[in-house]
Amino acid sequence: MEERHLDNDFEEDGLRNGPRRKVLLVFAKEDSQSNGFSWACEKANFRCTVARTPESALECYLDKHHDIVVIDHRHSRYFDAEALCRSIRAVSFSENTVIVAVVKRPEREEASVMPLIAAGFSRRYVENANVMTCYNELIQLEHGEVRAQFKLRACNAIFAALEQSQEAIEITSEDQVIQYVNPAYESIMGYQKGELMGKEVMEVPKSEKNKPDLLESINSCIRKGKEWQGIYYGKKKNGDSVQQSVKITPVIGQGGKIRHYVSINRPLNDNNKTDKSSDRVQAESQTDNQSCKHKDRRKGSLDVRSTTSRGSDGSSQRRHSSMARIHSMTIEAPITKVINIINAAQESSPMPVAEALDRVLEILRTTELYSPQLGTKEEDPHTNDLVGGLMTDGLRRLSGNEYMFAAKHPHHLPGHLSTPLSLNDIPPQIAQTMENEESWDFDIFNLEAATMKRPLTYLGLKVFSRFGVCEFLNCTEATLRSWLQVIEANYHSSNSYHNSCHAADVLHATAYFLCKERVKQSLDPIDEVAALIAATVHDVDHPGRTNSFLCNAGSELAILYNDTAVLESHHAALAFQITIRDDKCNIFKNMERNEYRTMRQAIIDMVLATEMTKHFEHVNKFVNSINKPLAALEENGGNGEEESVKSILTSPENRILVKRMLIKCADISNPCRPLELCIEWAGRISEEYFAQTDEEKRQGLPVVMPVFDRNTCSIPKSQISFIDYFITDMFDAWDAFADLPNLMQHLDNNFKYWKGLDERKLHTLRPPPE
């Protein structure tokens, strides 16, 4: 990263007063165009920084908050300019930054700028290395968009000052419709902001103590563009009059006309509070304002308790009386509060805003708040079928034909198993395959082959030993070995995907994530042990069929669990049943009661989190409760940041979210594995889905995922849809938290691999031999 600037931070050429503009140039290589902008910055006396990679560019931007960012969009082989622009726009303060894309000179017809605008660019610059052309571009930006952004930025400071002012401030439009009042106004006059917004000044009750012609003389003065100052009696909401020193200033705006009036009122004494009830109104008003101070008051932050009791017509009053009863209830869900606030906000909103809020309310009242809405099946049948198969509990079948699953598979008991082996007795060839088990690129399939399809027991012994699980649980290694064996015996080796190799793979990913610094900062030892156990048991006794299939078939499990999280409930329940059934494998037998209950709850919660119907809920909660607050702290910096980070990471609620996200990512991490492993897993899951479709057709059941027909399915398309819909956003969030560049690189490589096959119209796992 290079930085070019002069010593003085302030302009000396008379262009403007104040700090010099900061420009960030992002060019992978130095060329005439990057030099043109560098020299233009020197000529314009702008502080200029040059970054060569997206990573260094983002780091520099976060540090210096540039006014202008110029990104080279001409060479996609170096970096993705649009992705970098989106990354910058994801930062909260970037709304005041002007971002320019340098594009190639069009050879034929002019290209649309819409993709650039969609990515977040402010404007396009067609390549021209002439220094004067670059200079003119920067100066035009400086005198246009940059200054406009500075004014907008200043507005935030102005409104902050208004909010803190001890004087009552009222702003009206040219037609004297009230547009804003500050907290001091609310406190002094006893009104809530929402009761005044949108009303004409003349509609607000006036005090009889003013002279009859005073209002007329005030209006006559200010309409001429002159400021009025004098003594005026205002009428409070409770009917009392308050004597004020008032200054009203007309504000000239577009077209040289008066566009606003600003009134600043200061009470002349404190003898206006005549009764306790008015005191209480004001005290409540002040308290409410303090509690809402983090909101953007320009949008009219409203207090529901006050807004729900007012109304100008009968229907409004009826609505408010109903709302008042709701507010008197002692139990109120957060979503109810949100809906009530929006209802109240509609009262003072213009018609287009009120209509938009109606649509918002419509969405909020649906049950699936966290699930994206897909288009029609024709748009993306693969995604649609994956969602149908993984995120629903199936269609109800009306015939009496039931899929008898539970009776077919008696559960293995410890007595049926071979003698447990010791960690020290692991055969050398198996030990050798596990030498690099701490690496993300560890090949689980080599271990599966070396252990004759018993990878979970062997990997479990090594991983649990590394994390000191026996010591934590106060159990012997023999008990742990017996437990691992009985759990593995209850996985179905006949399943092509959901077998003990998948469980071992998820255990490996879980152990890998637990070693990441952020995760270690967040979780306690009991969380780590719970995560390893949950990963080990999370798919135990999986029948190789989806929840939708079991519900449609009317299986005993679906009936037992009321068609809700059928498999996940079964995995968790069975894991505890077979663990505590026999002391020889009861790893929990020596735990203290309360600690066991905490452990059990954590394991159940994590296993249930692998159910896909709540996928987006888990991801969104993680992003909103953890990623965004951490990002805000990193942006702001300052004292106490370390303590604030710690409080975010270690709060009980957030630790639960971290554990859920961890096991979810471990469970579906196949697309983030090295390519050969990714291909093998894709083949296995496809075969399991093909087998389900075959059975659905044989039994006359609804076909849950029609695209997974072994004769017609495009495996590359199914992988692309899965990555696009489920994987990308989740792993972006997890990577932002845990720092996993190697996984993201594999994900990128694998996605390109599947895309390449799909572009060649291939349906197979691999291209045909040359």
mmCIF file of C-alpha atoms in Angstrom, residues 311-550:
data_model
loop_
_atom_site.group_PDB
_atom_site.id
_atom_site.type_symbol
_atom_site.label_atom_id
_atom_site.label_comp_id
_atom_site.label_asym_id
_atom_site.label_seq_id
_atom_site.Cartn_x
_atom_site.Cartn_y
_atom_site.Cartn_z
ATOM 1 C CA GLY A 311 -57.486 9.520 17.310
ATOM 2 C CA SER A 312 -59.282 12.093 15.234
ATOM 3 C CA ASP A 313 -62.188 9.940 14.042
ATOM 4 C CA GLY A 314 -64.394 7.098 15.272
ATOM 5 C CA SER A 315 -62.540 4.258 13.547
ATOM 6 C CA SER A 316 -59.253 5.541 14.862
ATOM 7 C CA GLN A 317 -60.643 5.732 18.393
ATOM 8 C CA ARG A 318 -62.013 2.182 18.180
ATOM 9 C CA ARG A 319 -58.657 0.952 16.956
ATOM 10 C CA HIS A 320 -56.883 2.756 19.762
ATOM 11 C CA SER A 321 -59.181 1.402 22.455
ATOM 12 C CA SER A 322 -58.427 -2.131 21.223
ATOM 13 C CA MET A 323 -54.739 -1.359 21.111
ATOM 14 C CA ALA A 324 -54.905 0.044 24.618
ATOM 15 C CA ARG A 325 -56.273 -3.289 25.865
ATOM 16 C CA ILE A 326 -53.423 -5.104 24.153
ATOM 17 C CA HIS A 327 -50.901 -2.790 25.786
ATOM 18 C CA SER A 328 -52.418 -3.419 29.184
ATOM 19 C CA MET A 329 -51.531 -7.118 28.861
ATOM 20 C CA THR A 330 -48.551 -8.165 30.944
ATOM 21 C CA ILE A 331 -47.185 -10.596 28.318
ATOM 22 C CA GLU A 332 -46.152 -8.989 25.055
ATOM 23 C CA ALA A 333 -43.902 -10.536 22.410
ATOM 24 C CA PRO A 334 -41.266 -8.307 20.779
ATOM 25 C CA ILE A 335 -42.901 -8.756 17.382
ATOM 26 C CA THR A 336 -46.182 -7.425 18.855
ATOM 27 C CA LYS A 337 -44.358 -4.328 20.044
ATOM 28 C CA VAL A 338 -42.853 -3.845 16.573
ATOM 29 C CA ILE A 339 -46.260 -4.166 14.909
ATOM 30 C CA ASN A 340 -47.816 -1.709 17.388
ATOM 31 C CA ILE A 341 -45.079 0.848 16.796
ATOM 32 C CA ILE A 342 -45.595 0.592 13.031
ATOM 33 C CA ASN A 343 -49.369 0.928 13.468
ATOM 34 C CA ALA A 344 -48.806 4.084 15.485
ATOM 35 C CA ALA A 345 -46.309 5.476 12.984
ATOM 36 C CA GLN A 346 -48.879 5.144 10.200
ATOM 37 C CA GLU A 347 -51.016 7.763 11.926
ATOM 38 C CA SER A 348 -48.620 10.572 11.098
ATOM 39 C CA SER A 349 -47.223 9.253 7.811
ATOM 40 C CA PRO A 350 -47.956 10.491 4.274
ATOM 41 C CA MET A 351 -50.087 8.124 2.165
ATOM 42 C CA PRO A 352 -47.208 6.417 0.239
ATOM 43 C CA VAL A 353 -45.384 5.718 3.518
ATOM 44 C CA ALA A 354 -48.553 4.447 5.198
ATOM 45 C CA GLU A 355 -49.172 2.077 2.262
ATOM 46 C CA ALA A 356 -45.577 0.835 2.444
ATOM 47 C CA LEU A 357 -46.001 0.231 6.180
ATOM 48 C CA ASP A 358 -49.139 -1.785 5.438
ATOM 49 C CA ARG A 359 -46.994 -4.081 3.282
ATOM 50 C CA VAL A 360 -44.428 -4.311 6.090
ATOM 51 C CA LEU A 361 -47.158 -5.334 8.537
ATOM 52 C CA GLU A 362 -48.380 -7.953 6.071
ATOM 53 C CA ILE A 363 -44.902 -9.497 5.982
ATOM 54 C CA LEU A 364 -44.401 -9.304 9.747
ATOM 55 C CA ARG A 365 -47.652 -11.125 10.404
ATOM 56 C CA THR A 366 -46.526 -14.174 8.424
ATOM 57 C CA THR A 367 -44.948 -17.027 10.337
ATOM 58 C CA GLU A 368 -41.867 -17.572 8.138
ATOM 59 C CA LEU A 369 -40.111 -14.308 8.924
ATOM 60 C CA TYR A 370 -36.619 -15.645 8.283
ATOM 61 C CA SER A 371 -37.115 -17.728 5.112
ATOM 62 C CA PRO A 372 -36.443 -16.025 1.758
ATOM 63 C CA GLN A 373 -39.323 -16.223 -0.678
ATOM 64 C CA LEU A 374 -38.532 -18.093 -3.872
ATOM 65 C CA GLY A 375 -39.881 -17.393 -7.308
ATOM 66 C CA THR A 376 -41.791 -19.983 -9.318
ATOM 67 C CA LYS A 377 -40.600 -23.534 -9.817
ATOM 68 C CA GLU A 378 -39.709 -22.745 -13.419
ATOM 69 C CA GLU A 379 -37.159 -20.175 -12.245
ATOM 70 C CA ASP A 380 -35.041 -22.626 -10.249
ATOM 71 C CA PRO A 381 -36.465 -26.113 -9.781
ATOM 72 C CA HIS A 382 -33.301 -27.349 -8.039
ATOM 73 C CA THR A 383 -33.463 -24.728 -5.308
ATOM 74 C CA ASN A 384 -37.213 -25.198 -5.027
ATOM 75 C CA ASP A 385 -36.885 -28.950 -4.568
ATOM 76 C CA LEU A 386 -34.048 -28.588 -2.051
ATOM 77 C CA VAL A 387 -36.167 -26.169 -0.041
ATOM 78 C CA GLY A 388 -39.184 -28.427 -0.312
ATOM 79 C CA GLY A 389 -37.181 -31.455 0.708
ATOM 80 C CA LEU A 390 -35.099 -29.932 3.483
ATOM 81 C CA MET A 391 -37.177 -27.083 4.907
ATOM 82 C CA THR A 392 -40.705 -28.517 5.068
ATOM 83 C CA ASP A 393 -42.279 -31.492 6.774
ATOM 84 C CA GLY A 394 -43.838 -32.829 3.609
ATOM 85 C CA LEU A 395 -47.302 -33.086 2.145
ATOM 86 C CA ARG A 396 -49.886 -35.017 4.111
ATOM 87 C CA ARG A 397 -50.685 -38.325 2.463
ATOM 88 C CA LEU A 398 -54.392 -39.225 2.681
ATOM 89 C CA SER A 399 -54.139 -43.027 2.184
ATOM 90 C CA GLY A 400 -53.617 -45.443 5.064
ATOM 91 C CA ASN A 401 -50.284 -46.654 3.668
ATOM 92 C CA GLU A 402 -47.694 -46.147 6.410
ATOM 93 C CA TYR A 403 -43.932 -46.305 6.182
ATOM 94 C CA MET A 404 -42.947 -48.578 9.083
ATOM 95 C CA PHE A 405 -39.444 -47.427 9.855
ATOM 96 C CA ALA A 406 -38.787 -47.853 13.561
ATOM 97 C CA ALA A 407 -39.705 -51.530 13.679
ATOM 98 C CA LYS A 408 -37.228 -52.422 10.927
ATOM 99 C CA HIS A 409 -34.116 -51.256 12.749
ATOM 100 C CA PRO A 410 -33.665 -52.532 16.303
ATOM 101 C CA HIS A 411 -31.146 -50.336 18.100
ATOM 102 C CA HIS A 412 -27.764 -51.825 18.918
ATOM 103 C CA LEU A 413 -26.969 -52.310 22.571
ATOM 104 C CA PRO A 414 -23.515 -52.303 24.187
ATOM 105 C CA GLY A 415 -23.601 -56.065 24.789
ATOM 106 C CA HIS A 416 -23.646 -56.751 21.027
ATOM 107 C CA LEU A 417 -20.335 -54.982 20.408
ATOM 108 C CA SER A 418 -16.754 -56.154 20.172
ATOM 109 C CA THR A 419 -14.309 -55.492 23.021
ATOM 110 C CA PRO A 420 -13.417 -51.800 23.210
ATOM 111 C CA LEU A 421 -9.977 -50.895 21.969
ATOM 112 C CA SER A 422 -7.563 -48.442 23.612
ATOM 113 C CA LEU A 423 -6.241 -45.217 22.148
ATOM 114 C CA ASN A 424 -2.795 -46.756 22.513
ATOM 115 C CA ASP A 425 -3.866 -49.908 20.647
ATOM 116 C CA ILE A 426 -4.910 -48.114 17.436
ATOM 117 C CA PRO A 427 -3.271 -49.966 14.513
ATOM 118 C CA PRO A 428 -0.339 -48.028 12.952
ATOM 119 C CA GLN A 429 -1.953 -47.648 9.513
ATOM 120 C CA ILE A 430 -5.070 -46.093 11.120
ATOM 121 C CA ALA A 431 -2.975 -43.854 13.370
ATOM 122 C CA GLN A 432 -1.078 -42.730 10.274
ATOM 123 C CA THR A 433 -4.265 -41.697 8.459
ATOM 124 C CA MET A 434 -5.171 -39.527 11.468
ATOM 125 C CA GLU A 435 -1.816 -37.757 11.760
ATOM 126 C CA ASN A 436 -3.135 -34.568 10.132
ATOM 127 C CA GLU A 437 -6.632 -34.661 11.659
ATOM 128 C CA GLU A 438 -6.150 -31.112 12.973
ATOM 129 C CA SER A 439 -5.928 -29.838 9.367
ATOM 130 C CA TRP A 440 -9.070 -28.749 7.507
ATOM 131 C CA ASP A 441 -7.899 -30.739 4.462
ATOM 132 C CA PHE A 442 -7.908 -34.029 6.435
ATOM 133 C CA ASP A 443 -9.197 -36.880 4.208
ATOM 134 C CA ILE A 444 -12.016 -38.600 6.126
ATOM 135 C CA PHE A 445 -12.493 -41.140 3.323
ATOM 136 C CA ASN A 446 -8.992 -42.548 3.830
ATOM 137 C CA LEU A 447 -9.918 -43.080 7.489
ATOM 138 C CA GLU A 448 -13.233 -44.675 6.490
ATOM 139 C CA ALA A 449 -11.396 -47.170 4.292
ATOM 140 C CA ALA A 450 -8.621 -47.877 6.826
ATOM 141 C CA THR A 451 -11.153 -48.526 9.634
ATOM 142 C CA MET A 452 -13.523 -50.612 7.491
ATOM 143 C CA LYS A 453 -16.322 -48.050 7.838
ATOM 144 C CA ARG A 454 -15.748 -47.342 11.538
ATOM 145 C CA PRO A 455 -14.151 -43.879 11.334
ATOM 146 C CA LEU A 456 -16.276 -42.335 14.108
ATOM 147 C CA THR A 457 -14.895 -44.492 16.927
ATOM 148 C CA TYR A 458 -11.261 -43.949 15.977
ATOM 149 C CA LEU A 459 -11.498 -40.241 15.183
ATOM 150 C CA GLY A 460 -13.656 -39.770 18.289
ATOM 151 C CA LEU A 461 -11.020 -41.366 20.511
ATOM 152 C CA LYS A 462 -8.338 -39.032 19.189
ATOM 153 C CA VAL A 463 -10.391 -35.819 19.142
ATOM 154 C CA PHE A 464 -11.996 -36.402 22.551
ATOM 155 C CA SER A 465 -8.556 -37.149 23.989
ATOM 156 C CA ARG A 466 -7.150 -33.936 22.501
ATOM 157 C CA PHE A 467 -9.970 -31.892 24.119
ATOM 158 C CA GLY A 468 -9.742 -33.688 27.492
ATOM 159 C CA VAL A 469 -13.346 -34.894 27.361
ATOM 160 C CA CYS A 470 -12.828 -37.844 29.741
ATOM 161 C CA GLU A 471 -11.288 -35.536 32.325
ATOM 162 C CA PHE A 472 -14.150 -33.078 32.008
ATOM 163 C CA LEU A 473 -16.847 -35.776 32.270
ATOM 164 C CA ASN A 474 -14.930 -37.634 34.977
ATOM 165 C CA CYS A 475 -15.357 -40.885 33.047
ATOM 166 C CA THR A 476 -12.859 -43.589 32.100
ATOM 167 C CA GLU A 477 -11.451 -44.034 28.621
ATOM 168 C CA ALA A 478 -13.065 -47.496 28.525
ATOM 169 C CA THR A 479 -16.516 -45.874 29.040
ATOM 170 C CA LEU A 480 -15.828 -43.359 26.294
ATOM 171 C CA ARG A 481 -14.683 -46.119 23.917
ATOM 172 C CA SER A 482 -17.844 -48.147 24.620
ATOM 173 C CA TRP A 483 -19.989 -45.068 24.071
ATOM 174 C CA LEU A 484 -18.327 -44.191 20.745
ATOM 175 C CA GLN A 485 -18.784 -47.776 19.563
ATOM 176 C CA VAL A 486 -22.451 -48.008 20.497
ATOM 177 C CA ILE A 487 -23.184 -44.627 18.875
ATOM 178 C CA GLU A 488 -21.365 -45.666 15.679
ATOM 179 C CA ALA A 489 -23.187 -48.995 15.644
ATOM 180 C CA ASN A 490 -26.474 -47.079 15.514
ATOM 181 C CA TYR A 491 -25.528 -45.265 12.321
ATOM 182 C CA HIS A 492 -26.656 -47.106 9.172
ATOM 183 C CA SER A 493 -23.673 -48.141 7.072
ATOM 184 C CA SER A 494 -26.141 -48.888 4.247
ATOM 185 C CA ASN A 495 -26.877 -45.142 3.831
ATOM 186 C CA SER A 496 -24.719 -43.624 1.135
ATOM 187 C CA TYR A 497 -24.490 -40.263 2.939
ATOM 188 C CA HIS A 498 -26.007 -40.238 6.435
ATOM 189 C CA ASN A 499 -23.684 -42.844 7.923
ATOM 190 C CA SER A 500 -20.933 -42.762 10.552
ATOM 191 C CA CYS A 501 -18.470 -41.272 8.054
ATOM 192 C CA HIS A 502 -20.688 -38.163 7.826
ATOM 193 C CA ALA A 503 -20.837 -38.050 11.642
ATOM 194 C CA ALA A 504 -17.023 -38.316 11.794
ATOM 195 C CA ASP A 505 -16.739 -35.542 9.200
ATOM 196 C CA VAL A 506 -19.016 -33.264 11.248
ATOM 197 C CA LEU A 507 -17.057 -34.119 14.402
ATOM 198 C CA HIS A 508 -13.824 -33.209 12.600
ATOM 199 C CA ALA A 509 -15.251 -29.848 11.416
ATOM 200 C CA THR A 510 -16.603 -29.121 14.903
ATOM 201 C CA ALA A 511 -13.200 -29.769 16.488
ATOM 202 C CA TYR A 512 -11.565 -27.565 13.845
ATOM 203 C CA PHE A 513 -13.958 -24.670 14.534
ATOM 204 C CA LEU A 514 -13.541 -25.022 18.310
ATOM 205 C CA CYS A 515 -9.830 -24.234 17.880
ATOM 206 C CA LYS A 516 -10.530 -20.865 16.250
ATOM 207 C CA GLU A 517 -9.603 -17.920 18.468
ATOM 208 C CA ARG A 518 -12.999 -16.151 18.387
ATOM 209 C CA VAL A 519 -14.807 -19.393 19.167
ATOM 210 C CA LYS A 520 -12.467 -20.115 22.087
ATOM 211 C CA GLN A 521 -13.096 -16.601 23.444
ATOM 212 C CA SER A 522 -16.849 -17.206 23.328
ATOM 213 C CA LEU A 523 -17.310 -20.760 24.629
ATOM 214 C CA ASP A 524 -16.650 -22.414 27.987
ATOM 215 C CA PRO A 525 -15.246 -25.966 28.391
ATOM 216 C CA ILE A 526 -18.770 -27.333 28.925
ATOM 217 C CA ASP A 527 -19.817 -25.787 25.588
ATOM 218 C CA GLU A 528 -16.857 -27.389 23.814
ATOM 219 C CA VAL A 529 -17.589 -30.852 25.220
ATOM 220 C CA ALA A 530 -21.308 -30.470 24.415
ATOM 221 C CA ALA A 531 -20.431 -29.479 20.840
ATOM 222 C CA LEU A 532 -18.202 -32.539 20.316
ATOM 223 C CA ILE A 533 -20.864 -34.886 21.723
ATOM 224 C CA ALA A 534 -23.639 -33.212 19.681
ATOM 225 C CA ALA A 535 -21.589 -33.564 16.483
ATOM 226 C CA THR A 536 -21.003 -37.258 17.227
ATOM 227 C CA VAL A 537 -24.695 -38.102 17.767
ATOM 228 C CA HIS A 538 -26.396 -35.516 15.545
ATOM 229 C CA ASP A 539 -27.605 -38.019 12.877
ATOM 230 C CA VAL A 540 -27.614 -41.281 14.869
ATOM 231 C CA ASP A 541 -30.054 -43.888 13.444
ATOM 232 C CA HIS A 542 -30.740 -41.725 10.368
ATOM 233 C CA PRO A 543 -32.827 -43.795 7.918
ATOM 234 C CA GLY A 544 -31.409 -42.138 4.800
ATOM 235 C CA ARG A 545 -34.723 -40.370 4.130
ATOM 236 C CA THR A 546 -35.772 -36.766 4.748
ATOM 237 C CA ASN A 547 -38.309 -35.489 7.274
ATOM 238 C CA SER A 548 -40.729 -34.783 4.422
ATOM 239 C CA PHE A 549 -40.572 -38.421 3.321
ATOM 240 C CA LEU A 550 -41.252 -39.711 6.848
#
